[in-house]
Amino acid sequence: MLSKKTKYALHALTYLGKHKDQKTVLIQEIAEEHGISHKFLENILLELKKAGMLGSKKGKGGGYYLIKEPKDIPLSKVIRLLDGPIAMLPCVSLNYYEPCDECKNEAVCGINRVMIQVRDETLKILENKSLEDILKEE
Amino acid sequence: MLSKKTKYALHALTYLGKHKDQKTVLIQEIAEEHGISHKFLENILLELKKAGMLGSKKGKGGGYYLIKEPKDIPLSKVIRLLDGPIAMLPCVSLNYYEPCDECKNEAVCGINRVMIQVRDETLKILENKSLEDILKEE
DNA sequence: ACAAACCCTATTTAATTTATAGGGTTTGTT
DNA sequence: AACAAACCCTATAAATTAAATAGGGTTTGT
């Protein structure tokens, strides 16, 4: 299941997507809309900004705004950023690889092989769904 | 990522699948093979048994054995049993549904809609991969 | 009778996630 | 130039969940 961080991120991105005619949107506004703690959401928006999905403006009248087209923000990117690996096992993760400690020999592990297939097929899904798909449904 | 419980379950099932010529296999044997605590694994095998995937024999000379054909043990079943929902959000889970508490109106939530699609496609994958696929790779 | 091996429930420990705290920096307005 | 609004950053605490341990109970072959 997605962490709250990722869920909040998706809600925030959706909100920003729906208000992209405005120059900026306040953290407070998004937080209130979804009942999220201001400070917690702030950390999340910061991460999204560092990852290049959002821009922000400081000072009075500032706020956040989408810096990319919704179609260029795939779910895979958001999930990886806030939740980490998409793969089901560390030993098949493309971005966060680590050996599994209960696995004696990865080279001959059937679980590993099957999970690589699962990962590839799952990635196809998550790379093809974007913020745009969410916005189209609202 | 899969929990250790699920990983251990998959390793145990694989081990049992590779030894299905024997009548029974000891917990201890599987535990040692993969460096798992005997007691922790015991709990997991119990769950697999209650779910109808394994049989067991008590007393001296007893142990566990596969009660189903490997092709009839889909990954989706193992994951759901030990890890819970496959869906990414509680509000789109088929087996463990719960409303999302940060969602104001599920009926008009684009995230919900898209995650239903993701769930359906993910399920296709996990229902079509079975223990047999793992065994074929070893 | 005895010991091997599964069966069951409860508790403890460790890890991770979620949330809070507290100040720092930038910038528009007066 | 002062002030306040609003983003920026790091560290710590609280809550939740996952992982492991504990301790005995029951069955069964020899």
mmCIF file of C-alpha atoms (C1' of nucleotides) in Angstrom:
data_model
loop_
_atom_site.group_PDB
_atom_site.id
_atom_site.type_symbol
_atom_site.label_atom_id
_atom_site.label_comp_id
_atom_site.label_asym_id
_atom_site.label_seq_id
_atom_site.Cartn_x
_atom_site.Cartn_y
_atom_site.Cartn_z
ATOM 1 C CA MET A 1 0.000 0.000 0.000
ATOM 2 C CA LEU A 2 1.103 3.540 -0.644
ATOM 3 C CA SER A 3 2.321 5.523 2.352
ATOM 4 C CA LYS A 4 0.466 8.612 3.453
ATOM 5 C CA LYS A 5 3.322 10.657 2.106
ATOM 6 C CA THR A 6 2.706 9.381 -1.381
ATOM 7 C CA LYS A 7 -1.041 9.739 -1.059
ATOM 8 C CA TYR A 8 -0.694 13.311 0.129
ATOM 9 C CA ALA A 9 1.719 13.983 -2.711
ATOM 10 C CA LEU A 10 -0.785 12.696 -5.246
ATOM 11 C CA HIS A 11 -3.543 14.793 -3.739
ATOM 12 C CA ALA A 12 -1.340 17.876 -3.741
ATOM 13 C CA LEU A 13 -0.265 17.339 -7.339
ATOM 14 C CA THR A 14 -3.864 16.837 -8.351
ATOM 15 C CA TYR A 15 -4.881 20.015 -6.591
ATOM 16 C CA LEU A 16 -2.090 21.963 -8.249
ATOM 17 C CA GLY A 17 -3.067 20.466 -11.587
ATOM 18 C CA LYS A 18 -6.612 21.652 -11.153
ATOM 19 C CA HIS A 19 -5.414 25.159 -10.313
ATOM 20 C CA LYS A 20 -2.662 25.610 -12.829
ATOM 21 C CA ASP A 21 -4.280 28.754 -14.157
ATOM 22 C CA GLN A 22 -3.301 30.465 -10.896
ATOM 23 C CA LYS A 23 0.282 31.534 -10.465
ATOM 24 C CA THR A 24 0.745 29.904 -7.068
ATOM 25 C CA VAL A 25 -1.165 27.897 -4.484
ATOM 26 C CA LEU A 26 -0.577 28.042 -0.733
ATOM 27 C CA ILE A 27 0.497 24.993 1.268
ATOM 28 C CA GLN A 28 -2.177 25.920 3.748
ATOM 29 C CA GLU A 29 -4.871 25.782 1.125
ATOM 30 C CA ILE A 30 -4.000 22.243 0.035
ATOM 31 C CA ALA A 31 -3.527 21.111 3.619
ATOM 32 C CA GLU A 32 -6.951 22.360 4.651
ATOM 33 C CA GLU A 33 -8.631 20.933 1.585
ATOM 34 C CA HIS A 34 -7.448 17.434 2.465
ATOM 35 C CA GLY A 35 -7.113 17.633 6.233
ATOM 36 C CA ILE A 36 -3.348 17.240 6.163
ATOM 37 C CA SER A 37 -0.998 18.780 8.724
ATOM 38 C CA HIS A 38 0.544 21.908 7.246
ATOM 39 C CA LYS A 39 4.052 20.980 8.332
ATOM 40 C CA PHE A 40 3.882 17.419 7.094
ATOM 41 C CA LEU A 41 2.641 18.536 3.709
ATOM 42 C CA GLU A 42 5.361 21.158 3.594
ATOM 43 C CA ASN A 43 8.036 18.463 3.754
ATOM 44 C CA ILE A 44 6.382 16.562 0.960
ATOM 45 C CA LEU A 45 6.081 19.573 -1.319
ATOM 46 C CA LEU A 46 9.737 20.299 -0.665
ATOM 47 C CA GLU A 47 10.652 16.839 -1.880
ATOM 48 C CA LEU A 48 8.507 17.203 -4.958
ATOM 49 C CA LYS A 49 10.220 20.487 -5.638
ATOM 50 C CA LYS A 50 13.707 19.042 -5.236
ATOM 51 C CA ALA A 51 12.694 16.321 -7.643
ATOM 52 C CA GLY A 52 11.836 18.933 -10.232
ATOM 53 C CA MET A 53 8.088 18.465 -10.348
ATOM 54 C CA LEU A 54 7.115 21.665 -8.597
ATOM 55 C CA GLY A 55 8.277 25.230 -8.534
ATOM 56 C CA SER A 56 7.750 27.684 -5.712
ATOM 57 C CA LYS A 57 7.850 31.324 -4.974
ATOM 58 C CA LYS A 58 8.950 32.682 -1.625
ATOM 59 C CA GLY A 59 7.666 35.661 0.270
ATOM 60 C CA LYS A 60 4.268 37.205 0.567
ATOM 61 C CA GLY A 61 2.023 36.116 -2.259
ATOM 62 C CA GLY A 62 4.195 33.079 -2.870
ATOM 63 C CA GLY A 63 3.277 29.408 -3.035
ATOM 64 C CA TYR A 64 3.725 26.306 -5.157
ATOM 65 C CA TYR A 65 2.909 25.534 -8.773
ATOM 66 C CA LEU A 66 3.324 22.715 -11.260
ATOM 67 C CA ILE A 67 6.486 23.058 -13.263
ATOM 68 C CA LYS A 68 5.750 20.196 -15.650
ATOM 69 C CA GLU A 69 2.893 19.097 -17.814
ATOM 70 C CA PRO A 70 0.700 16.584 -15.965
ATOM 71 C CA LYS A 71 1.354 14.022 -18.695
ATOM 72 C CA ASP A 72 5.059 14.222 -17.862
ATOM 73 C CA ILE A 73 4.566 13.231 -14.226
ATOM 74 C CA PRO A 74 4.202 9.456 -14.202
ATOM 75 C CA LEU A 75 2.964 7.683 -11.093
ATOM 76 C CA SER A 76 6.176 5.669 -11.048
ATOM 77 C CA LYS A 77 8.169 8.819 -10.388
ATOM 78 C CA VAL A 78 5.992 10.032 -7.538
ATOM 79 C CA ILE A 79 5.891 6.636 -5.875
ATOM 80 C CA ARG A 80 9.634 6.088 -6.154
ATOM 81 C CA LEU A 81 10.352 9.497 -4.724
ATOM 82 C CA LEU A 82 8.178 9.241 -1.628
ATOM 83 C CA ASP A 83 7.854 5.498 -1.063
ATOM 84 C CA GLY A 84 11.010 4.107 -2.574
ATOM 85 C CA PRO A 85 11.247 0.946 -4.637
ATOM 86 C CA ILE A 86 8.415 -0.269 -6.827
ATOM 87 C CA ALA A 87 9.878 -3.762 -7.048
ATOM 88 C CA MET A 88 8.616 -6.341 -4.589
ATOM 89 C CA LEU A 89 12.096 -7.440 -3.536
ATOM 90 C CA PRO A 90 15.291 -5.447 -2.970
ATOM 91 C CA CYS A 91 17.174 -7.886 -5.197
ATOM 92 C CA VAL A 92 15.108 -6.933 -8.245
ATOM 93 C CA SER A 93 14.931 -3.186 -7.711
ATOM 94 C CA LEU A 94 16.319 -1.069 -10.516
ATOM 95 C CA ASN A 95 16.687 2.071 -8.432
ATOM 96 C CA TYR A 96 17.240 0.731 -4.929
ATOM 97 C CA TYR A 97 19.001 -2.595 -5.446
ATOM 98 C CA GLU A 98 20.189 -4.588 -2.453
ATOM 99 C CA PRO A 99 20.775 -8.305 -2.109
ATOM 100 C CA CYS A 100 18.129 -10.240 -0.166
ATOM 101 C CA ASP A 101 19.704 -11.555 2.997
ATOM 102 C CA GLU A 102 17.744 -14.785 3.126
ATOM 103 C CA CYS A 103 18.748 -15.664 -0.427
ATOM 104 C CA LYS A 104 21.713 -17.978 -0.684
ATOM 105 C CA ASN A 105 22.407 -17.532 -4.351
ATOM 106 C CA GLU A 106 20.660 -14.862 -6.352
ATOM 107 C CA ALA A 107 21.997 -16.294 -9.587
ATOM 108 C CA VAL A 108 19.856 -19.400 -9.253
ATOM 109 C CA CYS A 109 16.870 -17.991 -7.373
ATOM 110 C CA GLY A 110 13.540 -18.638 -9.048
ATOM 111 C CA ILE A 111 11.815 -16.093 -6.861
ATOM 112 C CA ASN A 112 14.243 -13.479 -8.119
ATOM 113 C CA ARG A 113 13.562 -14.382 -11.743
ATOM 114 C CA VAL A 114 9.815 -14.273 -11.418
ATOM 115 C CA MET A 115 9.906 -11.014 -9.492
ATOM 116 C CA ILE A 116 11.959 -9.431 -12.256
ATOM 117 C CA GLN A 117 9.128 -10.268 -14.631
ATOM 118 C CA VAL A 118 6.562 -8.894 -12.198
ATOM 119 C CA ARG A 119 8.598 -5.723 -11.799
ATOM 120 C CA ASP A 120 8.853 -5.169 -15.540
ATOM 121 C CA GLU A 121 5.144 -5.587 -16.059
ATOM 122 C CA THR A 122 4.273 -3.424 -13.072
ATOM 123 C CA LEU A 123 6.570 -0.683 -14.289
ATOM 124 C CA LYS A 124 4.845 -0.662 -17.650
ATOM 125 C CA ILE A 125 1.634 0.189 -15.848
ATOM 126 C CA LEU A 126 3.006 2.850 -13.538
ATOM 127 C CA GLU A 127 5.094 4.548 -16.182
ATOM 128 C CA ASN A 128 2.113 4.841 -18.462
ATOM 129 C CA LYS A 129 -0.208 6.339 -15.894
ATOM 130 C CA SER A 130 0.391 9.979 -15.157
ATOM 131 C CA LEU A 131 -1.061 12.904 -13.278
ATOM 132 C CA GLU A 132 -2.915 13.679 -16.470
ATOM 133 C CA ASP A 133 -4.878 10.429 -16.135
ATOM 134 C CA ILE A 134 -5.909 11.406 -12.620
ATOM 135 C CA LEU A 135 -6.958 14.878 -13.727
ATOM 136 C CA LYS A 136 -8.987 13.488 -16.613
ATOM 137 C CA GLU A 137 -11.053 11.484 -14.131
ATOM 138 C CA GLU A 138 -12.007 14.452 -11.973
ATOM 139 C CA MET B 1 8.059 -4.266 -0.952
ATOM 140 C CA LEU B 2 7.084 -7.679 0.294
ATOM 141 C CA SER B 3 7.361 -8.286 4.021
ATOM 142 C CA LYS B 4 9.767 -10.872 5.351
ATOM 143 C CA LYS B 5 6.791 -13.038 6.157
ATOM 144 C CA THR B 6 5.834 -13.217 2.517
ATOM 145 C CA LYS B 7 9.403 -13.723 1.387
ATOM 146 C CA TYR B 8 9.864 -16.545 3.851
ATOM 147 C CA ALA B 9 6.573 -18.051 2.731
ATOM 148 C CA LEU B 10 7.695 -18.014 -0.884
ATOM 149 C CA HIS B 11 11.005 -19.612 0.008
ATOM 150 C CA ALA B 12 9.273 -22.273 2.056
ATOM 151 C CA LEU B 13 6.779 -23.032 -0.695
ATOM 152 C CA THR B 14 9.588 -23.232 -3.212
ATOM 153 C CA TYR B 15 11.511 -25.588 -0.980
ATOM 154 C CA LEU B 16 8.468 -27.784 -0.493
ATOM 155 C CA GLY B 17 7.842 -27.746 -4.213
ATOM 156 C CA LYS B 18 11.351 -28.953 -4.885
ATOM 157 C CA HIS B 19 10.910 -31.773 -2.402
ATOM 158 C CA LYS B 20 7.426 -32.908 -3.179
ATOM 159 C CA ASP B 21 8.625 -36.443 -3.801
ATOM 160 C CA GLN B 22 9.225 -36.731 -0.043
ATOM 161 C CA LYS B 23 6.230 -37.278 2.182
ATOM 162 C CA THR B 24 7.090 -34.463 4.588
ATOM 163 C CA VAL B 25 9.708 -31.793 5.212
ATOM 164 C CA LEU B 26 10.718 -30.489 8.649
ATOM 165 C CA ILE B 27 10.273 -26.837 9.615
ATOM 166 C CA GLN B 28 13.784 -26.975 10.932
ATOM 167 C CA GLU B 29 15.175 -28.034 7.590
ATOM 168 C CA ILE B 30 13.604 -25.105 5.736
ATOM 169 C CA ALA B 31 14.546 -22.691 8.504
ATOM 170 C CA GLU B 32 18.189 -23.714 8.410
ATOM 171 C CA GLU B 33 18.338 -23.678 4.628
ATOM 172 C CA HIS B 34 17.320 -20.024 4.562
ATOM 173 C CA GLY B 35 18.564 -18.788 7.921
ATOM 174 C CA ILE B 36 15.087 -18.140 9.268
ATOM 175 C CA SER B 37 14.128 -18.420 12.920
ATOM 176 C CA HIS B 38 12.396 -21.752 13.485
ATOM 177 C CA LYS B 39 9.579 -20.224 15.462
ATOM 178 C CA PHE B 40 8.918 -17.388 13.042
ATOM 179 C CA LEU B 41 8.751 -19.782 10.134
ATOM 180 C CA GLU B 42 6.484 -22.050 12.119
ATOM 181 C CA ASN B 43 3.889 -19.280 12.384
ATOM 182 C CA ILE B 44 4.076 -18.685 8.668
ATOM 183 C CA LEU B 45 3.665 -22.351 7.753
ATOM 184 C CA LEU B 46 0.694 -22.483 10.056
ATOM 185 C CA GLU B 47 -0.938 -19.668 8.155
ATOM 186 C CA LEU B 48 -0.236 -21.308 4.835
ATOM 187 C CA LYS B 49 -1.765 -24.470 6.190
ATOM 188 C CA LYS B 50 -4.901 -22.730 7.426
ATOM 189 C CA ALA B 51 -5.221 -21.168 3.993
ATOM 190 C CA GLY B 52 -5.271 -24.620 2.444
ATOM 191 C CA MET B 53 -1.946 -24.529 0.649
ATOM 192 C CA LEU B 54 -0.054 -26.912 2.880
ATOM 193 C CA GLY B 55 -0.772 -30.123 4.742
ATOM 194 C CA SER B 56 1.080 -31.373 7.786
ATOM 195 C CA LYS B 57 1.628 -34.463 9.793
ATOM 196 C CA LYS B 58 2.123 -34.379 13.525
ATOM 197 C CA GLY B 59 4.317 -36.512 15.684
ATOM 198 C CA LYS B 60 7.671 -38.132 15.087
ATOM 199 C CA GLY B 61 8.410 -38.343 11.400
ATOM 200 C CA GLY B 62 5.946 -35.576 10.678
ATOM 201 C CA GLY B 63 6.384 -32.300 8.818
ATOM 202 C CA TYR B 64 4.860 -30.195 6.075
ATOM 203 C CA TYR B 65 4.026 -30.893 2.457
ATOM 204 C CA LEU B 66 2.380 -29.171 -0.481
ATOM 205 C CA ILE B 67 -1.285 -29.985 -0.733
ATOM 206 C CA LYS B 68 -1.843 -28.285 -4.086
ATOM 207 C CA GLU B 69 -0.228 -28.305 -7.460
ATOM 208 C CA PRO B 70 2.289 -25.472 -7.751
ATOM 209 C CA LYS B 71 0.349 -24.072 -10.718
ATOM 210 C CA ASP B 72 -2.645 -23.659 -8.430
ATOM 211 C CA ILE B 73 -0.793 -21.435 -5.973
ATOM 212 C CA PRO B 74 -0.786 -17.952 -7.511
ATOM 213 C CA LEU B 75 1.455 -15.255 -6.097
ATOM 214 C CA SER B 76 -1.607 -13.114 -5.482
ATOM 215 C CA LYS B 77 -2.880 -15.618 -2.945
ATOM 216 C CA VAL B 78 0.364 -15.850 -1.013
ATOM 217 C CA ILE B 79 0.846 -12.097 -0.928
ATOM 218 C CA ARG B 80 -2.705 -11.399 0.172
ATOM 219 C CA LEU B 81 -2.481 -13.949 2.926
ATOM 220 C CA LEU B 82 0.746 -12.728 4.511
ATOM 221 C CA ASP B 83 0.952 -9.096 3.457
ATOM 222 C CA GLY B 84 -2.645 -8.102 2.989
ATOM 223 C CA PRO B 85 -3.980 -5.942 0.181
ATOM 224 C CA ILE B 86 -2.429 -5.868 -3.265
ATOM 225 C CA ALA B 87 -4.124 -2.599 -4.146
ATOM 226 C CA MET B 88 -2.190 0.598 -3.580
ATOM 227 C CA LEU B 89 -4.998 2.309 -1.691
ATOM 228 C CA PRO B 90 -7.484 0.946 0.840
ATOM 229 C CA CYS B 91 -10.315 2.535 -1.139
ATOM 230 C CA VAL B 92 -9.619 0.337 -4.176
ATOM 231 C CA SER B 93 -8.916 -2.936 -2.403
ATOM 232 C CA LEU B 94 -11.160 -5.834 -3.387
ATOM 233 C CA ASN B 95 -10.379 -7.935 -0.335
ATOM 234 C CA TYR B 96 -9.555 -5.343 2.299
ATOM 235 C CA TYR B 97 -11.638 -2.318 1.358
ATOM 236 C CA GLU B 98 -11.654 0.746 3.595
ATOM 237 C CA PRO B 99 -12.357 4.376 2.745
ATOM 238 C CA CYS B 100 -9.315 6.666 2.568
ATOM 239 C CA ASP B 101 -9.555 9.188 5.352
ATOM 240 C CA GLU B 102 -7.983 12.072 3.445
ATOM 241 C CA CYS B 103 -10.425 11.620 0.557
ATOM 242 C CA LYS B 104 -13.400 13.928 0.678
ATOM 243 C CA ASN B 105 -15.513 12.198 -1.909
ATOM 244 C CA GLU B 106 -14.524 8.833 -3.291
ATOM 245 C CA ALA B 107 -17.184 9.075 -5.961
ATOM 246 C CA VAL B 108 -15.362 11.887 -7.729
ATOM 247 C CA CYS B 109 -11.749 11.030 -6.861
ATOM 248 C CA GLY B 110 -9.471 10.726 -9.868
ATOM 249 C CA ILE B 111 -6.804 9.036 -7.797
ATOM 250 C CA ASN B 112 -9.312 6.371 -6.871
ATOM 251 C CA ARG B 113 -10.266 5.810 -10.510
ATOM 252 C CA VAL B 114 -6.719 5.499 -11.735
ATOM 253 C CA MET B 115 -5.744 3.216 -8.874
ATOM 254 C CA ILE B 116 -8.607 0.898 -9.749
ATOM 255 C CA GLN B 117 -7.084 0.548 -13.182
ATOM 256 C CA VAL B 118 -3.638 -0.035 -11.704
ATOM 257 C CA ARG B 119 -5.075 -2.639 -9.365
ATOM 258 C CA ASP B 120 -6.788 -4.531 -12.166
ATOM 259 C CA GLU B 121 -3.674 -4.648 -14.263
ATOM 260 C CA THR B 122 -1.472 -5.615 -11.335
ATOM 261 C CA LEU B 123 -3.832 -8.400 -10.380
ATOM 262 C CA LYS B 124 -3.648 -9.832 -13.871
ATOM 263 C CA ILE B 125 0.074 -10.211 -13.382
ATOM 264 C CA LEU B 126 0.021 -11.691 -9.913
ATOM 265 C CA GLU B 127 -2.828 -14.068 -10.607
ATOM 266 C CA ASN B 128 -1.037 -15.440 -13.627
ATOM 267 C CA LYS B 129 2.270 -16.064 -11.897
ATOM 268 C CA SER B 130 2.319 -19.103 -9.669
ATOM 269 C CA LEU B 131 4.655 -21.217 -7.619
ATOM 270 C CA GLU B 132 5.121 -23.278 -10.757
ATOM 271 C CA ASP B 133 6.757 -20.312 -12.476
ATOM 272 C CA ILE B 134 9.210 -19.990 -9.628
ATOM 273 C CA LEU B 135 10.021 -23.693 -9.683
ATOM 274 C CA LYS B 136 10.555 -23.660 -13.443
ATOM 275 C CA GLU B 137 13.280 -21.043 -12.980
ATOM 276 C CA GLU B 138 15.304 -23.029 -10.459
ATOM 277 C "C1'" DA C 1 6.365 -44.238 28.092
ATOM 278 C "C1'" DC C 2 8.847 -41.098 25.663
ATOM 279 C "C1'" DA C 3 10.512 -37.937 22.528
ATOM 280 C "C1'" DA C 4 9.870 -35.778 18.137
ATOM 281 C "C1'" DA C 5 7.299 -32.568 15.752
ATOM 282 C "C1'" DC C 6 3.436 -29.803 14.762
ATOM 283 C "C1'" DC C 7 -0.164 -26.424 17.023
ATOM 284 C "C1'" DC C 8 -1.608 -22.079 19.256
ATOM 285 C "C1'" DT C 9 -1.612 -17.533 21.621
ATOM 286 C "C1'" DA C 10 0.533 -13.788 23.814
ATOM 287 C "C1'" DT C 11 4.249 -10.727 24.545
ATOM 288 C "C1'" DT C 12 8.373 -8.145 23.488
ATOM 289 C "C1'" DT C 13 11.559 -5.884 20.522
ATOM 290 C "C1'" DA C 14 12.896 -3.414 16.476
ATOM 291 C "C1'" DA C 15 12.022 -0.758 12.557
ATOM 292 C "C1'" DT C 16 9.456 2.324 9.993
ATOM 293 C "C1'" DT C 17 6.136 5.741 9.282
ATOM 294 C "C1'" DT C 18 3.867 9.780 10.690
ATOM 295 C "C1'" DA C 19 3.850 13.954 12.857
ATOM 296 C "C1'" DT C 20 5.759 17.860 15.416
ATOM 297 C "C1'" DA C 21 8.973 21.461 16.688
ATOM 298 C "C1'" DG C 22 11.591 25.384 15.987
ATOM 299 C "C1'" DG C 23 13.916 28.298 13.804
ATOM 300 C "C1'" DG C 24 15.995 30.343 9.043
ATOM 301 C "C1'" DT C 25 15.555 32.770 4.653
ATOM 302 C "C1'" DT C 26 13.340 35.247 1.043
ATOM 303 C "C1'" DT C 27 10.304 38.792 -0.712
ATOM 304 C "C1'" DG C 28 6.185 41.863 -1.440
ATOM 305 C "C1'" DT C 29 3.999 45.757 0.777
ATOM 306 C "C1'" DT C 30 3.638 49.844 3.398
ATOM 307 C "C1'" DA D 1 13.576 50.236 6.247
ATOM 308 C "C1'" DA D 2 10.365 47.519 8.886
ATOM 309 C "C1'" DC D 3 7.256 43.981 8.910
ATOM 310 C "C1'" DA D 4 4.810 39.972 8.006
ATOM 311 C "C1'" DA D 5 3.742 36.320 4.833
ATOM 312 C "C1'" DA D 6 5.342 32.239 3.048
ATOM 313 C "C1'" DC D 7 8.662 28.952 1.678
ATOM 314 C "C1'" DC D 8 13.099 26.371 3.398
ATOM 315 C "C1'" DC D 9 15.620 23.055 6.344
ATOM 316 C "C1'" DT D 10 16.962 19.798 10.037
ATOM 317 C "C1'" DA D 11 16.167 17.336 14.099
ATOM 318 C "C1'" DT D 12 13.351 14.967 17.326
ATOM 319 C "C1'" DA D 13 9.229 12.638 19.208
ATOM 320 C "C1'" DA D 14 5.093 9.805 18.880
ATOM 321 C "C1'" DA D 15 2.513 6.194 16.832
ATOM 322 C "C1'" DT D 16 2.096 2.270 14.209
ATOM 323 C "C1'" DT D 17 3.485 -1.887 12.114
ATOM 324 C "C1'" DA D 18 6.631 -5.670 11.305
ATOM 325 C "C1'" DA D 19 9.626 -9.070 13.177
ATOM 326 C "C1'" DA D 20 10.968 -12.013 16.504
ATOM 327 C "C1'" DT D 21 10.601 -14.537 20.848
ATOM 328 C "C1'" DA D 22 8.489 -17.177 24.483
ATOM 329 C "C1'" DG D 23 6.184 -20.893 26.478
ATOM 330 C "C1'" DG D 24 3.520 -24.256 26.721
ATOM 331 C "C1'" DG D 25 -0.126 -27.785 24.395
ATOM 332 C "C1'" DT D 26 -1.260 -31.749 21.469
ATOM 333 C "C1'" DT D 27 -0.475 -35.568 18.479
ATOM 334 C "C1'" DT D 28 1.859 -39.740 17.058
ATOM 335 C "C1'" DG D 29 5.552 -43.228 15.805
ATOM 336 C "C1'" DT D 30 8.686 -46.244 18.093
#
